[in-house]
Amino acid sequence: MKPFLELTSRVVPLLRDDVDTDQIIPARYLTVTDRSGLAEGLFAAWRSDPASPLADPRGAQILLAGHNFGCGSSREHAPWALLAGGYRCVIARSFADIFRQNALRNGLLPVALDERPHARLVTSLEEDPRLTVRVDLFATTVSWRDHLARFPIDGFARECLLGGVDALGYLLARDAEIAAFETRRGAA
Amino acid sequence: MQNKTLFDKVWDAHVVHEAPGRPTILYIDLHLVHEVTSPQAFAGLEARKIGVRRPERTLATMDHSTPTRPGGLAIVGDAGRKQLEMLARRCAEHGIEIYDLDSPNNGIVHVVAPEQGRTHPGMTVVCGDSHTSTHGAFGALAFGIGTTEVEHVLATQCLLQYRPASFEVRFDGAARPGVTAKDLVLALIAEIGVGGGTGHVLEYTGEAIRALSMEGRMTLCNMSIEAGARAGMVAPDDVTFEYLAGRPGAPRDFDAAVARWRELATDEGATFARAITLDASAITPRITWGTTPAMNVALDEPIPAPDSDAARRALEYMRLTPGKPLLGQPVDVVFIGSCTNSRLDDLRLAASVFDGRAVKGGVRALVVPGSRAVKRAAEAEGLDQVFTRAGAEWREPGCSMCLAMNGDEVPPGHLAVSTSNRNFEGRQGPGSRTLLASPLTAAASAVTGVVTDARTLAGLS
């Protein structure tokens, strides 16, 4: 996993609630056996509309959405496809549980903003579609123009992202505890 | 001792390690695997040169990209076949039991594990599939995970998790005849929304839940994820134990297991972080009108006037008009199947409608059993004859038209009544329009050609 420290980028607006993982990557693209080839399927239906900002993100690495982003299927192909499409961060009001976890495990930063800073960011982007936003994972802040907002992230996930470390290493290092648990349970 | 909920008891019994500021290491009793979300996880193990820690706690099936016409692997497209062959090879290498296309136990992962008796009360169950919540019907803590987490479980039999909050969903009163578990759960999702359960594990309680069969409880828990919940659970009782007794995977010392399982019920006085009560007796058959499962109404209730951009967009996509009910709306396709509604009980309900009736001309009706065992049981009762005599297609088991990755698709623009779980844009094929409903409503709509309340058909009141 590529470390995530900070990011300064333009923003693609997708101002909808409940963007489901079937929209992010439809099931017909899930026949892959590796993580490649998913960029083509990213937002396949919505990107076919040339008027959609998704059609040509022009190098933007931040997606701005509403509530409950990534609901539905557990497919990790959703963050893989977003990363393949050049995105490194999704700013939203809230995220579906499985998507948030999948995103964190792949270095795609899910930033949940409260209502007021989210609304301010939406307004700023409407005023200036070329607006650049800075996301700082070390400081856990999002900033643009003279605005600054904090976002929550659990400490463990933040350490993994900052270090570019896969959580599997943490689990493998607890092998003795896992074995002890299995012995305890087996004896019960 | 502190009073605990069912969820508390199952969670606490699986904590391997806890440290401040760190997620809990949670032990997983049963890991279910299918072809679509596992290839990259096995590849990860191979890259690290590590094996599967507990192959005997892992069970694989083939369901998502499998054909529902006879012919097996030979008729699967190249990409899908590669996925299926890769899963078979890796299961052989790692000593994982697999219900492949030649197995009499093959079928949808959330149908086959319970019917083989592999899902037990008090277990932790995970799968790279969001509808793993289904297994909560047994009083298991069961939830969907991503592929990275599939790799974690294969390698360590554990997951890193933060403890979710508990949420009691009580259905007081008795459900009326003709009102199914699907209608109850759609009513709940309409009430709390598609994000209403985020961060929570639901426990379904109350008279109407106790009265449900295991099949009904599985339908209910299956759709918990459509409310955004981490999982849904029902405390095990005699209905659960009778279902499990005699199944191949049931514990050898069954009576001792039952005695343990009885202890799992939520203690008197235990508290939930959140709670909601619904009156089951006031719920009537429901149907979705929009592009999320929360956008649903009673069959005779008018489609609401849009109160949000999302609702406006949904109505535009669905090409439906607010202000009048869906009853009488012409339909093109009826799909009866999926991990939500493809078990024997569901097929019996559908057959009760099809019996002595015919699928309306111009409507395509597809009945896809959840597993080979369901298919055999249905055929032993003659249900296949009922379906085919009526003009419905009787298929091989699989996920099929629920997510349309095996070639079973709703054509662009066509309107389908489906017993599946998601009415997202394009879910059943690009441009497909989906109305989610119960097997009764789906079958009744197939024979009349329009959205129909089965309770109004002769002989079904």
XYZ file of C-alpha atoms in Angstrom:
649
model
C 0.000 0.000 0.000
C 1.253 3.448 -0.984
C 1.667 5.728 2.074
C -0.800 8.594 2.341
C 0.590 11.764 3.901
C -1.060 14.711 2.244
C -2.741 15.553 -0.998
C -3.496 18.791 -2.820
C -5.880 18.425 -5.699
C -8.872 19.689 -7.575
C -12.207 18.104 -6.679
C -14.831 16.222 -8.689
C -18.348 16.854 -7.331
C -20.717 13.891 -7.043
C -23.268 15.542 -4.804
C -25.546 12.615 -4.158
C -26.383 10.526 -1.119
C -26.254 6.715 -1.093
C -23.831 6.238 -3.998
C -23.753 2.434 -4.058
C -20.867 0.189 -5.057
C -22.856 -1.079 -8.061
C -22.559 2.475 -9.463
C -18.874 2.718 -8.559
C -18.135 -0.578 -10.332
C -20.955 -2.664 -11.858
C -20.926 -6.418 -11.232
C -20.166 -7.268 -14.860
C -16.632 -5.899 -14.311
C -15.984 -8.199 -11.343
C -14.743 -11.189 -13.315
C -11.104 -10.089 -12.900
C -8.727 -12.199 -10.823
C -6.307 -9.358 -10.025
C -6.767 -5.650 -9.353
C -6.205 -4.403 -12.888
C -8.588 -3.378 -15.627
C -11.086 -1.751 -13.300
C -10.630 1.879 -14.442
C -12.818 1.164 -17.454
C -15.739 0.123 -15.256
C -15.491 3.005 -12.773
C -18.900 4.761 -12.664
C -19.535 3.056 -16.010
C -23.145 4.216 -16.392
C -22.736 7.784 -15.092
C -19.473 8.443 -16.940
C -21.196 7.679 -20.235
C -22.991 11.041 -19.806
C -20.492 13.588 -21.229
C -22.072 16.324 -19.078
C -21.128 14.460 -15.881
C -18.044 15.812 -14.051
C -17.125 12.120 -13.631
C -16.652 11.796 -17.392
C -13.442 13.833 -17.375
C -11.921 14.358 -13.906
C -8.875 16.045 -15.530
C -6.428 14.684 -13.025
C -8.501 15.469 -9.928
C -7.737 13.055 -7.087
C -10.550 13.999 -4.706
C -14.201 13.007 -5.081
C -16.832 14.958 -3.117
C -20.059 13.083 -2.301
C -22.996 13.193 0.139
C -24.210 10.777 2.816
C -23.596 7.023 2.988
C -21.054 6.810 0.169
C -20.226 3.235 -0.890
C -23.360 1.506 0.387
C -24.391 -1.923 -0.869
C -22.026 -4.677 -1.923
C -18.795 -5.459 -0.032
C -16.802 -5.566 -3.291
C -13.308 -4.192 -2.680
C -13.259 -3.614 -6.435
C -14.951 -0.277 -5.563
C -11.882 1.338 -3.941
C -9.619 -0.471 -6.445
C -11.603 1.101 -9.305
C -11.528 4.566 -7.701
C -7.755 4.285 -7.255
C -7.418 3.043 -10.845
C -9.384 6.121 -11.912
C -6.829 8.354 -10.200
C -8.703 9.146 -6.977
C -6.830 9.061 -3.652
C -9.482 10.565 -1.381
C -13.292 10.660 -1.078
C -14.796 13.469 0.983
C -18.387 12.749 2.038
C -20.872 13.419 4.820
C -20.682 9.749 5.812
C -19.575 6.336 4.530
C -21.035 2.847 4.530
C -19.116 0.634 6.992
C -17.653 -1.969 4.623
C -16.640 0.585 1.994
C -14.867 2.757 4.576
C -12.901 -0.256 5.801
C -12.037 -1.371 2.251
C -10.915 2.149 1.330
C -8.648 2.440 4.384
C -7.077 -0.949 3.604
C -6.090 0.293 0.149
C -4.783 3.791 0.782
C -7.924 5.544 -0.464
C -8.650 8.086 2.278
C -12.309 8.387 3.363
C -12.876 11.850 4.864
C -16.213 12.352 6.630
C -17.019 16.036 7.094
C -19.696 17.520 9.341
C -22.639 19.312 7.790
C -21.256 22.865 7.986
C -17.749 22.357 6.581
C -19.206 20.005 3.951
C -21.735 22.665 2.903
C -18.980 25.299 2.823
C -16.846 23.105 0.605
C -19.788 22.507 -1.743
C -20.398 26.274 -1.961
C -16.716 27.013 -2.566
C -16.616 24.435 -5.332
C -19.733 25.891 -6.959
C -18.077 29.333 -6.894
C -14.848 27.975 -8.322
C -14.926 24.555 -10.005
C -11.110 24.744 -10.289
C -10.746 25.033 -6.520
C -7.871 23.063 -5.004
C -8.256 21.375 -1.643
C -5.514 20.155 0.667
C -6.032 16.999 2.708
C -3.475 16.503 5.478
C -3.647 13.091 7.123
C -0.937 13.899 9.656
C -2.946 16.884 10.964
C -6.315 15.250 10.040
C -7.476 18.436 8.358
C -9.033 19.490 5.069
C -8.262 23.051 3.963
C -9.149 25.296 1.051
C -8.923 29.080 0.660
C -9.292 30.363 4.249
C -11.270 27.340 5.433
C -9.994 24.562 7.656
C -11.966 21.529 8.849
C -10.961 18.545 10.955
C -12.015 15.020 10.136
C -12.187 11.903 12.334
C -10.116 8.811 11.637
C -9.177 5.971 13.942
C -5.594 6.077 15.101
C -4.689 2.595 13.923
C -5.950 3.181 10.363
C -4.134 6.536 10.284
C -0.829 4.927 11.319
C -1.248 2.236 8.653
C -1.960 4.868 5.975
C 0.862 7.198 7.014
C 3.302 4.289 7.014
C 1.838 2.553 3.975
C 1.613 -0.556 6.145
C -0.816 -3.439 5.634
C -2.703 -4.437 8.800
C -2.019 -8.114 8.100
C 1.457 -7.679 9.562
C -0.123 -6.610 12.866
C -2.323 -9.725 12.891
C 0.495 -12.093 11.942
C 2.605 -10.702 14.791
C -0.139 -11.771 17.253
C 0.152 -15.435 16.293
C 0.880 -16.532 19.873
C -2.296 -14.860 21.188
C -4.360 -16.417 18.400
C -2.918 -19.876 19.155
C -3.603 -19.404 22.878
C -7.206 -18.435 22.099
C -7.641 -21.551 19.962
C -6.228 -23.739 22.747
C -8.507 -22.106 25.307
C -11.545 -22.605 23.095
C -10.604 -26.163 22.216
C -10.378 -27.013 25.906
C -13.717 -25.378 26.717
C -22.539 -9.738 36.301
C -23.507 -7.148 33.735
C -26.582 -7.918 31.638
C -25.600 -8.617 28.049
C -27.258 -8.605 24.689
C -27.029 -11.524 22.258
C -24.503 -9.486 20.280
C -22.408 -8.742 23.407
C -22.222 -12.430 24.253
C -21.094 -13.523 20.798
C -18.612 -10.671 20.427
C -17.104 -11.136 23.903
C -16.626 -14.874 23.334
C -14.484 -14.179 20.251
C -12.118 -11.484 21.501
C -8.544 -12.720 21.025
C -6.745 -9.516 21.920
C -7.605 -5.975 22.912
C -5.274 -3.020 23.315
C -6.027 0.672 23.891
C -6.352 2.618 20.630
C -6.251 -0.562 18.583
C -9.054 -2.495 16.915
C -10.042 -5.745 18.593
C -8.655 -8.968 17.179
C -11.778 -11.044 16.691
C -11.717 -14.805 16.058
C -13.746 -16.108 13.124
C -15.446 -19.508 13.441
C -16.649 -19.912 9.864
C -15.211 -18.277 6.752
C -17.281 -18.645 3.587
C -15.586 -18.077 0.252
C -16.857 -17.600 -3.300
C -15.189 -17.052 -6.647
C -15.596 -13.297 -7.108
C -14.100 -11.730 -3.977
C -11.376 -14.271 -3.173
C -8.834 -14.511 -6.057
C -6.826 -11.448 -4.978
C -6.826 -12.681 -1.356
C -5.334 -16.059 -2.295
C -2.823 -14.235 -4.505
C -1.843 -12.143 -1.460
C -1.144 -15.300 0.562
C 0.943 -16.708 -2.275
C 2.957 -13.476 -2.524
C 3.723 -13.676 1.205
C 4.310 -17.433 1.031
C 1.857 -18.166 3.834
C -0.863 -20.782 4.013
C -4.460 -20.930 5.201
C -4.477 -21.114 9.004
C -7.695 -23.085 9.458
C -8.855 -24.722 6.213
C -11.413 -26.733 8.223
C -13.078 -23.464 9.255
C -13.289 -22.382 5.616
C -15.975 -23.428 3.137
C -16.113 -22.431 -0.521
C -18.862 -22.452 -3.106
C -19.353 -21.208 -6.659
C -22.392 -19.009 -7.142
C -21.936 -15.488 -8.528
C -20.807 -16.050 -12.103
C -22.183 -19.554 -12.533
C -24.660 -20.456 -15.274
C -28.292 -21.207 -14.401
C -28.731 -23.352 -17.505
C -27.478 -26.949 -17.418
C -23.952 -27.271 -18.800
C -21.654 -26.292 -15.940
C -18.243 -24.752 -16.502
C -18.342 -25.497 -20.229
C -20.857 -22.715 -20.847
C -19.281 -20.016 -18.636
C -17.468 -17.175 -20.422
C -13.658 -17.086 -20.351
C -13.222 -14.577 -17.518
C -15.781 -16.241 -15.275
C -14.389 -19.682 -15.998
C -10.894 -18.559 -15.055
C -12.246 -17.292 -11.720
C -14.066 -20.558 -11.036
C -11.119 -22.741 -12.033
C -8.780 -20.626 -9.924
C -11.003 -21.071 -6.862
C -11.161 -24.852 -7.398
C -7.372 -25.064 -7.752
C -6.685 -22.968 -4.648
C -9.182 -24.899 -2.540
C -7.449 -28.121 -3.593
C -4.012 -26.666 -2.773
C -5.055 -25.393 0.651
C -7.327 -28.297 1.638
C -10.502 -26.194 1.670
C -13.814 -27.939 1.143
C -15.588 -26.634 -1.958
C -19.117 -27.069 -3.280
C -18.164 -26.815 -6.948
C -20.547 -27.063 -9.891
C -20.445 -30.865 -9.721
C -21.245 -30.990 -6.008
C -24.764 -31.941 -4.865
C -24.343 -29.209 -2.221
C -23.583 -26.391 -4.667
C -25.552 -23.158 -4.496
C -25.611 -19.613 -3.188
C -23.197 -19.234 -0.294
C -25.859 -17.889 2.113
C -28.239 -20.708 1.229
C -25.824 -23.649 1.321
C -23.999 -23.009 4.608
C -27.215 -22.920 6.678
C -28.831 -25.850 4.877
C -25.734 -27.999 5.406
C -25.896 -27.113 9.102
C -22.585 -25.224 9.009
C -23.919 -21.978 10.517
C -24.480 -22.372 14.265
C -25.808 -20.075 16.962
C -23.082 -18.095 18.711
C -20.605 -18.366 15.832
C -18.763 -15.557 14.112
C -19.270 -15.945 10.361
C -17.723 -13.812 7.614
C -17.611 -13.861 3.834
C -16.491 -11.479 1.120
C -20.125 -10.710 0.489
C -22.340 -8.113 2.124
C -25.305 -10.479 2.475
C -23.389 -12.565 4.999
C -25.746 -10.841 7.442
C -28.156 -13.665 6.461
C -26.497 -16.063 8.928
C -27.491 -13.832 11.844
C -30.856 -15.607 11.629
C -29.220 -18.372 13.705
C -27.967 -16.047 16.420
C -24.524 -15.895 14.804
C -22.600 -12.646 14.413
C -22.223 -12.622 10.637
C -21.036 -9.830 8.398
C -19.575 -9.054 4.986
C -15.926 -8.145 4.484
C -13.687 -6.938 1.663
C -11.042 -8.968 -0.113
C -8.155 -7.661 2.011
C -10.035 -8.931 5.053
C -10.671 -12.254 3.302
C -6.884 -12.506 3.108
C -6.595 -11.617 6.813
C -9.002 -14.409 7.777
C -7.396 -16.969 5.464
C -3.996 -16.153 6.975
C -4.883 -15.735 10.660
C -8.532 -16.831 11.165
C -8.950 -13.348 12.699
C -10.122 -9.873 11.803
C -9.367 -6.407 13.152
C -12.681 -4.851 14.136
C -14.061 -2.037 16.251
C -17.019 -3.044 18.369
C -20.269 -1.951 16.684
C -23.179 -0.582 18.715
C -26.325 -2.600 19.380
C -29.757 -1.732 17.996
C -32.972 -3.518 18.980
C -35.570 -3.777 16.236
C -38.794 -5.018 17.811
C -41.733 -6.190 15.725
C -44.716 -6.306 18.089
C -47.930 -8.053 17.139
C -48.510 -10.791 14.581
C -47.923 -10.318 10.867
C -51.129 -10.676 8.841
C -51.592 -13.611 6.449
C -49.867 -12.908 3.134
C -47.342 -10.572 4.787
C -43.843 -12.075 4.623
C -40.454 -11.438 6.228
C -39.556 -9.474 3.071
C -42.419 -7.067 3.739
C -41.385 -6.657 7.381
C -37.792 -5.814 6.512
C -38.763 -3.458 3.685
C -41.004 -1.626 6.181
C -38.049 -1.337 8.569
C -35.704 0.000 5.871
C -38.336 2.550 4.775
C -38.483 3.668 8.399
C -34.766 3.980 9.243
C -33.279 4.496 5.772
C -30.432 2.832 3.883
C -27.875 4.338 6.262
C -30.048 3.963 9.373
C -28.186 0.968 10.733
C -24.618 2.144 9.981
C -22.194 1.168 12.739
C -24.811 -1.017 14.422
C -25.706 -4.673 14.784
C -29.475 -5.140 14.716
C -31.190 -7.629 16.984
C -34.683 -8.482 15.785
C -37.093 -9.225 18.627
C -40.824 -9.448 19.244
C -43.787 -11.695 18.573
C -43.686 -11.434 14.768
C -40.026 -12.492 14.676
C -40.569 -15.498 16.972
C -43.328 -16.616 14.590
C -41.011 -16.610 11.539
C -39.527 -19.807 10.098
C -35.734 -19.994 9.736
C -36.199 -19.155 6.052
C -38.121 -16.009 7.022
C -35.490 -15.051 9.588
C -32.789 -15.469 6.940
C -34.692 -13.135 4.583
C -34.961 -10.591 7.391
C -31.308 -10.743 8.471
C -30.163 -10.830 4.824
C -31.617 -7.373 4.204
C -30.056 -5.845 7.368
C -27.183 -4.639 5.191
C -29.722 -2.720 3.067
C -30.331 -0.596 6.165
C -26.549 -0.124 6.365
C -26.278 -2.343 9.457
C -23.103 -4.300 10.135
C -25.202 -7.369 10.890
C -28.649 -8.539 11.937
C -29.339 -11.216 14.549
C -32.213 -13.272 15.921
C -31.815 -15.077 19.242
C -31.851 -18.846 18.706
C -34.927 -20.745 19.930
C -36.691 -24.042 19.281
C -37.336 -23.031 15.661
C -33.557 -22.693 15.203
C -32.729 -25.962 16.961
C -35.358 -27.951 15.032
C -33.971 -26.554 11.768
C -30.412 -27.581 12.672
C -31.168 -31.011 14.122
C -29.977 -33.789 11.823
C -28.197 -31.535 9.315
C -24.754 -32.783 8.206
C -22.852 -29.955 9.927
C -24.813 -30.012 13.198
C -22.708 -30.662 16.340
C -22.371 -34.343 17.280
C -23.438 -33.724 20.864
C -26.498 -31.808 19.789
C -28.252 -31.629 23.187
C -25.196 -30.118 24.850
C -24.952 -27.593 22.029
C -28.612 -26.643 22.416
C -28.092 -26.115 26.153
C -25.206 -23.708 25.354
C -27.170 -21.975 22.604
C -30.092 -21.300 24.945
C -27.747 -19.133 27.021
C -27.184 -16.750 24.101
C -30.498 -14.869 24.352
C -30.287 -11.242 25.440
C -30.441 -10.984 29.239
C -33.386 -9.381 30.958
C -32.426 -5.767 31.610
C -29.644 -5.601 29.004
C -29.595 -2.280 27.186
C -29.226 -1.457 23.511
C -27.576 1.696 22.190
C -30.663 2.280 20.051
C -34.114 0.745 19.764
C -37.155 0.975 17.525
C -40.538 -0.745 17.689
C -42.719 -1.494 14.679
C -46.270 -2.850 14.726
C -46.110 -5.966 12.550
C -49.890 -6.223 12.428
C -50.062 -2.863 10.658
C -47.635 -3.873 7.875
C -49.025 -4.898 4.478
C -47.126 -6.207 1.402
C -44.538 -3.675 0.250
C -42.735 -2.819 -2.973
C -39.935 -0.438 -3.916
C -40.559 2.430 -6.324
C -37.055 3.954 -6.453
C -33.383 3.079 -6.672
C -32.626 2.278 -3.044
C -34.347 -0.367 -0.908
C -35.592 2.401 1.425
C -37.695 3.883 -1.368
C -40.624 1.539 -0.787
C -44.334 1.774 -0.049
C -47.273 -0.509 0.663
C -48.630 -1.959 -2.584
C -51.772 0.193 -2.408
C -50.003 3.326 -1.190
C -49.308 6.082 -3.743
C -45.702 6.634 -4.806
C -44.769 9.687 -2.719
C -44.184 13.102 -4.270
C -40.395 13.563 -4.417
C -39.003 15.478 -1.463
C -35.318 15.325 -2.450
C -33.015 15.346 -5.467
C -32.428 11.648 -4.854
C -36.156 10.881 -5.070
C -36.536 12.999 -8.216
C -33.601 11.245 -9.871
C -34.940 7.846 -8.796
C -38.392 8.512 -10.285
C -36.806 9.757 -13.491
C -34.640 6.625 -13.742
C -37.587 4.351 -12.907
C -39.924 6.294 -15.242
C -42.650 6.188 -12.604
C -45.177 8.869 -11.674
C -45.792 9.930 -8.087
C -49.303 10.165 -6.693
C -50.609 6.740 -7.662
C -49.878 3.259 -6.318
C -47.747 0.698 -8.141
C -50.671 -1.744 -8.188
C -51.610 -2.257 -11.838
C -48.211 -1.155 -13.206
C -47.333 -3.401 -16.218
C -44.154 -5.460 -15.712
C -41.803 -7.175 -18.199
C -39.776 -9.567 -16.055
C -40.305 -11.448 -12.790
C -37.275 -12.854 -10.950
C -37.784 -15.242 -8.057
C -34.458 -16.144 -6.465
C -31.306 -14.707 -4.767
C -29.864 -15.192 -1.274
C -32.861 -13.206 0.000
C -35.731 -15.342 -1.302
C -34.692 -18.612 -3.002
C -35.266 -21.191 -0.254
C -37.901 -23.915 -0.207
C -40.392 -21.775 1.785
C -40.037 -18.975 -0.767
C -40.578 -21.341 -3.686
C -43.629 -22.858 -1.980
C -45.109 -19.371 -1.602
C -44.470 -18.601 -5.266
C -45.866 -21.995 -6.333
C -49.075 -21.384 -4.348
C -49.696 -18.475 -6.734
C -48.535 -20.158 -9.965
C -50.565 -23.322 -9.275
C -53.405 -23.467 -11.813
C -52.405 -20.109 -13.337
C -50.206 -19.075 -16.254
C -47.539 -16.411 -16.644
C -49.119 -13.517 -18.534
C -48.156 -13.283 -22.215
C -45.211 -10.948 -22.762
C -43.861 -11.459 -19.233
C -40.688 -13.451 -18.663
C -40.659 -15.255 -15.306
C -37.489 -16.854 -13.980
C -37.422 -19.099 -10.897
C -33.886 -19.790 -9.641
C -33.547 -22.078 -6.602
C -30.880 -21.094 -4.075
C -29.088 -24.426 -4.139
C -29.107 -27.901 -5.582
C -30.627 -29.163 -2.333
C -33.450 -26.625 -2.643
C -33.889 -27.660 -6.271
C -34.118 -31.359 -5.353
C -36.547 -30.682 -2.509
C -38.727 -28.480 -4.724
C -38.765 -31.118 -7.464
C -39.651 -33.829 -4.935
C -42.765 -31.788 -4.105
C -43.533 -31.169 -7.778
C -42.982 -27.418 -7.533
C -40.885 -27.456 -10.725
C -43.945 -28.837 -12.554
C -46.082 -26.024 -11.157
C -43.586 -23.431 -12.400
C -43.018 -24.900 -15.842
C -46.731 -25.623 -16.412
C -47.372 -21.952 -15.643
C -44.755 -20.961 -18.217
C -42.014 -19.865 -15.819
C -38.376 -20.884 -16.412
C -37.019 -23.333 -13.809
C -33.251 -22.857 -13.579
C -30.087 -24.221 -11.992
C -29.055 -22.559 -8.691
C -26.957 -19.379 -8.449
C -27.050 -15.642 -7.785
C -28.331 -15.174 -11.332
C -30.350 -12.049 -12.129
C -29.855 -10.494 -8.693
C -26.564 -8.986 -9.826
C -26.553 -10.075 -13.455
C -22.940 -11.152 -13.792
C -23.648 -14.614 -15.246
C -25.584 -13.503 -18.323
C -29.039 -13.566 -16.668
C -30.021 -9.923 -17.181
C -33.048 -7.675 -17.245
C -32.900 -5.915 -20.649
C -32.399 -2.109 -20.718
C -35.560 -0.218 -19.804
C -37.485 -3.319 -18.778
C -39.339 -3.294 -15.478
C -38.743 -6.296 -13.227
C -40.434 -7.416 -10.033
C -37.623 -9.151 -8.162
C -37.423 -11.020 -4.889
C -33.751 -10.007 -4.617
C -32.290 -7.347 -2.355
C -31.108 -4.356 -4.426
C -32.936 -2.051 -6.796
C -29.871 0.094 -7.531
C -29.609 1.662 -10.989
C -28.480 -1.008 -13.433
C -28.116 -3.680 -10.750
C -29.976 -6.302 -12.791
C -28.309 -5.218 -16.059
C -27.538 -1.822 -17.643
C -30.712 0.277 -17.726
C -32.745 -2.329 -15.816
C -35.554 -1.070 -13.568
C -36.213 -3.113 -10.432
C -39.160 -3.334 -8.059
C -38.230 -5.348 -4.943
C -41.015 -7.397 -3.386
C -41.878 -10.712 -1.743
C -42.171 -14.028 -3.624
C -45.976 -13.772 -3.284
C -46.101 -10.337 -4.898
C -43.592 -11.347 -7.586
C -45.537 -14.476 -8.541
C -48.888 -12.649 -8.498
C -47.427 -9.961 -10.779
C -46.112 -12.665 -13.155
C -49.544 -14.236 -13.668
C -51.415 -10.948 -14.101
C -48.695 -9.018 -15.968
C -49.126 -6.059 -13.629
C -48.040 -5.347 -10.044
C -50.546 -7.335 -8.000
C -51.325 -8.022 -4.344
C -51.408 -11.844 -4.098
C -54.057 -11.555 -1.392
C -56.547 -10.343 -4.010
C -56.165 -13.441 -6.199
C -58.896 -16.071 -5.822
C -58.097 -18.805 -3.350
C -55.163 -16.973 -1.771
C -56.914 -14.805 0.789
